[in-house]
């Protein structure tokens, strides 16, 4: 992750108007606005978030802010521009860095921020980002947050979510957005970290509890065969006949709940 303070060259105080975060592997931008941000000082494109009481700008609008500051991808002489600047391909981040985030339309520019210089209010927001997510029955999500809280949250029954609400396989394909800024199903369907944190119901469970459960109560095929004192082929046969129920199956291995194996040994 790269972090930059957004500043205004006309401001002699050097006040930070916002922070731009860039996740290199995913090539995704996010903008964070200070708690005391002033809508008159905030870049125009971002001021609407302040009016709604929001301080985190989603990836779509953050990328749009970046794109307004760099040469567009449909520029007629784009190839020559890239070559003149030593770039092999169009890259929003590299183009943004060429002029330290400056553009002709305003006086904003970027200043790199070291990890150990992250302001406390920004560090506090990072604690409410999503650390992990597990899809549950009933179109609910079990969410682990960086501050240690675990919450259950139902996906809102909105028309936009109907493709996943009516398809269990698609629903179970939920993943975490870059930086923990929420969860998503592909590029265009997502729930923000703030929505999940504010609307989720806290459950008395920690991520360490969950990890401990996995480590101690989930076994692979070889361990299952050892517990039942049989061969891997016998395990496969029990699964085929519906006598054992793997929680996850791959071509060369399966995972089982240890409790089911122990109870089968009682018979």
Short mmCIF file of C-alpha atoms in Angstrom, two decimals:
data_model
loop_
_atom_site.label_atom_id
_atom_site.label_comp_id
_atom_site.label_asym_id
_atom_site.label_seq_id
_atom_site.Cartn_x
_atom_site.Cartn_y
_atom_site.Cartn_z
CA UNK A 1 0.00 0.00 0.00
CA UNK A 2 1.21 3.52 -0.87
CA UNK A 3 -0.16 6.53 1.00
CA UNK A 4 -0.11 10.17 -0.08
CA UNK A 5 -1.36 13.37 1.52
CA UNK A 6 -3.37 15.58 -0.82
CA UNK A 7 -2.38 19.22 -0.32
CA UNK A 8 -3.03 22.60 -1.93
CA UNK A 9 -0.06 24.64 -3.17
CA UNK A 10 -1.90 27.90 -2.42
CA UNK A 11 -2.27 26.95 1.25
CA UNK A 12 0.76 28.21 3.18
CA UNK A 13 -0.10 26.02 6.19
CA UNK A 14 0.42 22.81 4.20
CA UNK A 15 -2.80 21.37 5.58
CA UNK A 16 -3.72 17.84 4.46
CA UNK A 17 -7.04 17.96 2.61
CA UNK A 18 -7.30 14.20 2.12
CA UNK A 19 -5.26 11.02 1.84
CA UNK A 20 -4.89 8.97 -1.31
CA UNK A 21 -4.25 5.24 -0.80
CA UNK A 22 -3.02 3.01 -3.59
CA UNK A 23 -2.99 -0.79 -3.45
CA UNK A 24 -0.38 -1.81 -5.99
CA UNK A 25 -1.27 -5.46 -6.61
CA UNK A 26 -4.94 -4.65 -7.30
CA UNK A 27 -4.19 -1.23 -8.87
CA UNK A 28 -6.96 0.26 -6.77
CA UNK A 29 -7.24 3.74 -5.27
CA UNK A 30 -9.15 4.95 -2.21
CA UNK A 31 -9.42 8.44 -0.77
CA UNK A 32 -9.89 9.20 2.93
CA UNK A 33 -11.13 12.60 4.10
CA UNK A 34 -10.07 14.04 7.49
CA UNK A 35 -12.56 14.12 10.34
CA UNK A 36 -12.41 17.94 10.35
CA UNK A 37 -12.55 18.29 6.55
CA UNK A 38 -14.06 21.53 5.26
CA UNK A 39 -16.32 21.17 2.22
CA UNK A 40 -14.99 24.51 0.89
CA UNK A 41 -11.41 23.20 0.92
CA UNK A 42 -12.11 19.64 -0.15
CA UNK A 43 -11.67 18.88 -3.87
CA UNK A 44 -15.02 19.45 -5.57
CA UNK A 45 -15.47 15.89 -6.78
CA UNK A 46 -15.15 14.63 -3.19
CA UNK A 47 -17.19 17.26 -1.34
CA UNK A 48 -20.46 15.39 -1.94
CA UNK A 49 -19.18 12.62 0.37
CA UNK A 50 -18.74 15.16 3.16
CA UNK A 51 -22.29 16.40 2.71
CA UNK A 52 -23.50 12.82 3.29
CA UNK A 53 -21.34 12.51 6.38
CA UNK A 54 -18.96 10.05 4.70
CA UNK A 55 -15.19 10.19 5.10
CA UNK A 56 -14.16 7.18 2.96
CA UNK A 57 -14.43 7.60 -0.79
CA UNK A 58 -15.10 4.35 -2.65
CA UNK A 59 -12.85 2.94 -5.35
CA UNK A 60 -15.00 4.17 -8.25
CA UNK A 61 -14.95 7.85 -7.26
CA UNK A 62 -11.35 7.69 -6.09
CA UNK A 63 -10.27 6.37 -9.48
CA UNK A 64 -12.35 9.06 -11.18
CA UNK A 65 -10.49 11.73 -9.19
CA UNK A 66 -7.18 10.22 -10.32
CA UNK A 67 -8.28 9.96 -13.94
CA UNK A 68 -9.15 13.64 -14.01
CA UNK A 69 -5.52 14.44 -13.21
CA UNK A 70 -3.78 12.36 -15.88
CA UNK A 71 -3.74 11.99 -19.65
CA UNK A 72 -6.85 10.05 -20.77
CA UNK A 73 -6.45 6.59 -22.33
CA UNK A 74 -8.09 7.76 -25.57
CA UNK A 75 -5.60 10.58 -26.14
CA UNK A 76 -4.63 10.61 -29.83
CA UNK A 77 -0.85 10.74 -29.25
CA UNK A 78 -0.93 8.56 -26.13
CA UNK A 79 1.74 6.16 -27.39
CA UNK A 80 4.25 8.96 -27.88
CA UNK A 81 3.44 10.44 -24.45
CA UNK A 82 4.07 7.08 -22.79
CA UNK A 83 7.36 6.59 -24.64
CA UNK A 84 8.53 10.11 -23.80
CA UNK A 85 7.97 9.33 -20.11
CA UNK A 86 9.58 5.88 -20.18
CA UNK A 87 6.32 3.95 -19.77
CA UNK A 88 5.63 0.69 -21.59
CA UNK A 89 1.88 0.78 -21.02
CA UNK A 90 -0.92 2.97 -19.69
CA UNK A 91 -0.78 2.96 -15.90
CA UNK A 92 -2.86 5.42 -13.85
CA UNK A 93 -0.53 5.35 -10.87
CA UNK A 94 2.67 5.89 -12.88
CA UNK A 95 1.06 8.73 -14.83
CA UNK A 96 -0.15 10.31 -11.60
CA UNK A 97 3.37 10.18 -10.16
CA UNK A 98 4.96 11.95 -13.13
CA UNK A 99 3.85 15.36 -11.83
CA UNK A 100 3.32 14.41 -8.17
CA UNK A 101 -0.43 14.43 -8.73
CA UNK A 102 -0.58 17.94 -10.17
CA UNK A 103 -2.83 18.96 -13.03
CA UNK A 104 -3.69 22.21 -14.83
CA UNK A 105 -7.22 22.49 -13.40
CA UNK A 106 -6.32 23.10 -9.74
CA UNK A 107 -3.46 23.48 -7.25
CA UNK A 108 -3.57 20.09 -5.55
CA UNK A 109 -0.49 17.87 -5.32
CA UNK A 110 0.60 14.70 -3.53
CA UNK A 111 3.12 14.16 -0.74
CA UNK A 112 4.21 10.60 0.18
CA UNK A 113 3.34 9.49 3.72
CA UNK A 114 5.42 6.80 5.45
CA UNK A 115 3.65 3.94 7.19
CA UNK A 116 4.93 5.12 10.59
CA UNK A 117 3.58 8.61 9.91
CA UNK A 118 -0.05 7.63 9.37
CA UNK A 119 -2.24 9.98 11.45
CA UNK A 120 -4.18 8.47 14.33
CA UNK A 121 -7.60 9.12 12.80
CA UNK A 122 -6.61 7.20 9.67
CA UNK A 123 -5.11 4.35 11.70
CA UNK A 124 -8.36 4.17 13.69
CA UNK A 125 -10.35 3.76 10.46
CA UNK A 126 -8.10 0.95 9.32
CA UNK A 127 -9.15 -1.00 12.43
CA UNK A 128 -12.72 -1.10 11.12
CA UNK A 129 -11.75 -2.63 7.78
CA UNK A 130 -12.78 -6.18 6.91
CA UNK A 131 -10.17 -8.82 7.72
CA UNK A 132 -12.13 -11.85 6.50
CA UNK A 133 -15.62 -12.92 5.44
CA UNK A 134 -17.55 -16.19 5.51
CA UNK A 135 -20.86 -16.66 3.65
CA UNK A 136 -23.60 -18.11 5.86
CA UNK A 137 -27.04 -19.59 5.25
CA UNK A 138 -29.92 -17.18 4.83
CA UNK A 139 -27.89 -14.69 2.75
CA UNK A 140 -25.90 -13.58 5.77
CA UNK A 141 -22.21 -12.87 6.12
CA UNK A 142 -19.91 -13.55 9.06
CA UNK A 143 -17.37 -10.73 9.12
CA UNK A 144 -14.08 -10.43 10.95
CA UNK A 145 -12.86 -6.87 11.46
CA UNK A 146 -9.32 -5.73 12.26
CA UNK A 147 -10.31 -4.35 15.64
CA UNK A 148 -11.19 -7.91 16.74
CA UNK A 149 -14.97 -7.62 16.43
CA UNK A 150 -16.90 -10.33 14.64
CA UNK A 151 -20.32 -9.49 13.20
CA UNK A 152 -23.16 -11.10 11.31
CA UNK A 153 -24.76 -9.00 8.62
CA UNK A 154 -27.59 -9.78 6.22
CA UNK A 155 -27.18 -8.75 2.61
CA UNK A 156 -29.91 -6.15 1.96
CA UNK A 157 -32.78 -7.48 -0.19
CA UNK A 158 -32.26 -4.91 -2.92
CA UNK A 159 -32.84 -5.51 -6.62
CA UNK A 160 -29.13 -5.02 -7.35
CA UNK A 161 -28.28 -8.01 -5.15
CA UNK A 162 -30.92 -10.36 -6.57
CA UNK A 163 -28.38 -12.27 -8.76
CA UNK A 164 -26.50 -13.46 -5.67
CA UNK A 165 -29.47 -13.70 -3.30
CA UNK A 166 -31.10 -16.19 -5.65
CA UNK A 167 -27.95 -18.18 -6.42
CA UNK A 168 -26.16 -19.85 -3.51
CA UNK A 169 -23.06 -20.65 -5.58
CA UNK A 170 -22.65 -17.01 -6.60
CA UNK A 171 -23.35 -15.83 -3.06
CA UNK A 172 -20.59 -18.05 -1.69
CA UNK A 173 -18.14 -16.41 -4.11
CA UNK A 174 -17.94 -13.34 -1.88
CA UNK A 175 -14.43 -11.89 -1.51
CA UNK A 176 -12.77 -9.03 0.36
CA UNK A 177 -12.10 -5.76 -1.44
CA UNK A 178 -8.54 -4.43 -1.53
CA UNK A 179 -7.57 -2.92 1.80
CA UNK A 180 -10.60 -4.44 3.53
CA UNK A 181 -12.82 -1.64 2.20
CA UNK A 182 -15.76 -4.02 2.08
CA UNK A 183 -16.81 -7.24 0.38
CA UNK A 184 -17.72 -7.83 -3.22
CA UNK A 185 -19.08 -10.22 -5.81
CA UNK A 186 -17.12 -9.22 -8.90
CA UNK A 187 -16.37 -5.62 -9.82
CA UNK A 188 -19.78 -3.98 -9.62
CA UNK A 189 -21.54 -5.58 -6.66
CA UNK A 190 -20.22 -4.69 -3.23
CA UNK A 191 -21.00 -3.71 0.35
CA UNK A 192 -18.78 -1.15 2.06
CA UNK A 193 -16.91 -1.79 5.27
CA UNK A 194 -18.81 1.02 6.98
CA UNK A 195 -22.20 -0.47 6.05
CA UNK A 196 -21.14 -3.89 7.30
CA UNK A 197 -19.65 -2.53 10.51
CA UNK A 198 -22.64 -0.29 11.31
CA UNK A 199 -25.36 -2.78 10.38
CA UNK A 200 -23.77 -6.02 11.51
CA UNK A 201 -24.74 -7.70 14.77
CA UNK A 202 -21.77 -8.40 17.04
CA UNK A 203 -21.30 -12.07 17.95
CA UNK A 204 -19.22 -13.39 20.88
CA UNK A 205 -16.46 -14.83 18.71
CA UNK A 206 -12.96 -13.75 17.78
CA UNK A 207 -10.83 -14.49 14.76
CA UNK A 208 -8.46 -16.44 17.02
CA UNK A 209 -11.43 -18.54 18.18
CA UNK A 210 -12.31 -19.33 14.58
CA UNK A 211 -8.70 -20.09 13.66
CA UNK A 212 -8.44 -22.41 16.66
CA UNK A 213 -11.57 -24.24 15.54
CA UNK A 214 -10.13 -24.78 12.05
CA UNK A 215 -6.78 -25.94 13.39
CA UNK A 216 -8.27 -28.38 15.89
CA UNK A 217 -11.55 -29.54 14.40
CA UNK A 218 -10.98 -29.74 10.63
CA UNK A 219 -8.96 -32.62 9.15
CA UNK A 220 -7.87 -33.67 5.67
CA UNK A 221 -8.34 -37.03 3.96
CA UNK A 222 -5.17 -38.58 5.35
CA UNK A 223 -6.04 -37.52 8.90
CA UNK A 224 -9.59 -38.80 8.44
CA UNK A 225 -8.26 -42.20 7.33
CA UNK A 226 -6.02 -42.33 10.40
CA UNK A 227 -8.89 -41.47 12.74
CA UNK A 228 -11.10 -44.20 11.26
CA UNK A 229 -8.20 -46.64 10.89
CA UNK A 230 -8.90 -47.19 7.22
CA UNK A 231 -7.45 -46.31 3.81
CA UNK A 232 -7.97 -43.14 1.78
CA UNK A 233 -9.90 -45.29 -0.68
CA UNK A 234 -12.32 -46.25 2.12
CA UNK A 235 -12.80 -42.57 2.92
CA UNK A 236 -13.63 -41.83 -0.73
CA UNK A 237 -16.09 -44.72 -0.76
CA UNK A 238 -17.82 -43.47 2.40
CA UNK A 239 -18.19 -40.04 0.79
CA UNK A 240 -19.54 -41.58 -2.43
CA UNK A 241 -22.17 -43.52 -0.46
CA UNK A 242 -23.17 -40.45 1.55
CA UNK A 243 -21.81 -41.83 4.82
CA UNK A 244 -19.29 -39.01 5.23
CA UNK A 245 -19.83 -35.36 4.34
CA UNK A 246 -16.76 -33.29 3.46
CA UNK A 247 -16.98 -29.59 4.21
CA UNK A 248 -14.79 -28.98 1.16
CA UNK A 249 -13.78 -31.33 -1.63
CA UNK A 250 -10.97 -30.98 -4.16
CA UNK A 251 -9.84 -33.50 -6.80
CA UNK A 252 -6.99 -34.83 -4.63
CA UNK A 253 -8.09 -33.99 -1.10
CA UNK A 254 -11.08 -33.34 1.10
CA UNK A 255 -11.67 -31.60 4.42
CA UNK A 256 -13.90 -33.04 7.14
CA UNK A 257 -15.22 -31.96 10.51
CA UNK A 258 -13.38 -34.00 13.11
CA UNK A 259 -16.58 -34.34 15.14
CA UNK A 260 -18.32 -36.30 12.35
CA UNK A 261 -15.40 -38.73 12.15
CA UNK A 262 -15.31 -39.22 15.92
CA UNK A 263 -19.05 -39.86 16.02
CA UNK A 264 -18.76 -42.35 13.17
CA UNK A 265 -16.17 -44.22 15.24
CA UNK A 266 -18.76 -44.66 17.98
CA UNK A 267 -20.88 -46.88 15.74
#
